[in-house]
Amino acid sequence: MTQTVLISGANGYFGGIACQYFASQGWQVLKASRQPTADLVIDLDQPALLAQQRISTSVDLFIHAAAAHEVTCREQPYRSIGQNVAGTRAALEFCLHNAIPRFVYLSTFHVFGHPQGVVDETCQPQPVNDYGLSHLQAEDYVRLYCRQQGLQGLVVRPSNFFGIPADVDRCHRWTLTPLAFCREAVEQGQIVLRTPGYQQRNFIAVYDLCAAIAAAVEQIERYPLLHVAGPETISIRELAQRVQQAMHHLGRSIELIMPEGEPSPPQFTYTSRYLDQVYLPGQQIDAFLSDFCRMLSQRLVSV
C-alpha cells in the first residue's frame, strides 16, 4: 500500500529535495510550510497553533525539517531557539493528536561543536552555539516523546549536504559552501577563500540522506539515532578546485583566490556505527558540481 509522508519545511532546501525524492519512490507526499497553498500551513513562531492542528489525511511518517538554520540562529537567537525547540515539541504533539506513528527529526552534526577524533552516535555532544544547542534540545524532546508517549522516533544527524535545489529561485541556502562556490564561480568568475581552506568537510547528497531515512524508518525501533555521512571527506580548498575543474569542462576559466598556509592534520572523522546496516551512500559531489554549474550558467545566459 502507498505510504504517506508529511514533510515540514517543504519549501526549504532539504525539504524541497526530500519531497521530490519520496514522490519518486512512490510515497504520497504532503507538504507543511508557511505557504498558504501547503497541505498543512504551519508557523513555528506560533507553536501552540501547530500542536492543535488536525489533518484529515492518514499519515504514516512525519519528517520535521522546518528549523532556523545557522545564520538565522546567529542573527535572531531568541526567535530561533523558539522555532527549533518549541517548534519541534509542537510537531511531536501534532503527531500524537493526529495518530501519526513515526517521527523523523532532521538534526545536525553541529551538536558536537568542535569535535575531536572519531565522532559516532556514542559520542557526547558539546554544542558551542545556539544552532547546535537548540538542535540538541529538540533531539531531547524527540527522545522524551518516544519514552513517555510511545512515539517511534528517529533523530538523523547529517554531515554537510549537497543537491540541486528543487526551486533555485526560492533557494535561501546560498551560505552552504557547495552552492556558494558554484554561484560565485558562475556569476563572478572566481572563488575567494578567506582562509587557506585546509579544513576538512564530509559531504552527503540530499538524495542519499533521504534514502537513508526511508530505509531507517522501516526498522526505526533499532535505530533511534543515526549519523549520515557521505563517501567523501575533502578540504574546502579541494572543493573550490573541483568547482574550478567543473567550470573548465564547461569551457570557462575561473580564478581561485586562496591565502597561503600550511595544511593542518584532520581534527575529526564523522562516522556512524549503524549506517552500513541501513544504507550505503554513494553519490559523489563532482557530478553535482558539474550539473549545478551548468544549470547556473544556462540560467545566467537566459536572463
C-alpha angles and dihedrals in degrees: 000000000000113000123216124222126190113205121196117207086033092160092051128095098266094031095054093052091042090055089054093048099049092044089053089053093055099261121139102240124209119189126220118191144117091274113111090225093058120115087238119023110212136172117194089202086069103043095163090063091052092050091053098047123110129207123204096210120084109244126199100188137022117201109195107205099143109112145125109270127221096275093050091046090055096045099037106023100164095048091044094052089054093049095047100040107026090034092057092048089052091050090052091050089049090056092051093049092048097043093243103161103196130051129186120193118200104217129163142241086241088087083085095061104194102003126193132201123350111354116199136145093287094060120104113245117234108182118197101194144029092269095059095036096050091050091049091050089049089052089054090056090054090052091046093054091047091053099041106026103034094241116154104234137182125190113202122196110191125189120229107320134206137191140132108278115250088230114022092188091059097040112128099174101086088130088074105104100231091050094042094050093049093050093045091050094049099041102032102026090231144066118222120200120198092204133032086266101226093133111118125235131185115220129205126186112238089229090056089048091052091047090052090051092049091051095044096051089060087066098024096147090062096049113039090156125036132177111208113200127168130236094258134065112182138159124260086243092056091047090057090049091051091052088050089053092048090053090048089057087054090055097256129115117212131187124240114209108193128159116238119251145140118274112253123219116255109273099199145000117223110213146141135237092208112029095092088058091055110032138339113224112218111166113119121215096231094074090052092049092052095046095044095046089050092049093048091047092052091048091050091053093048094052 
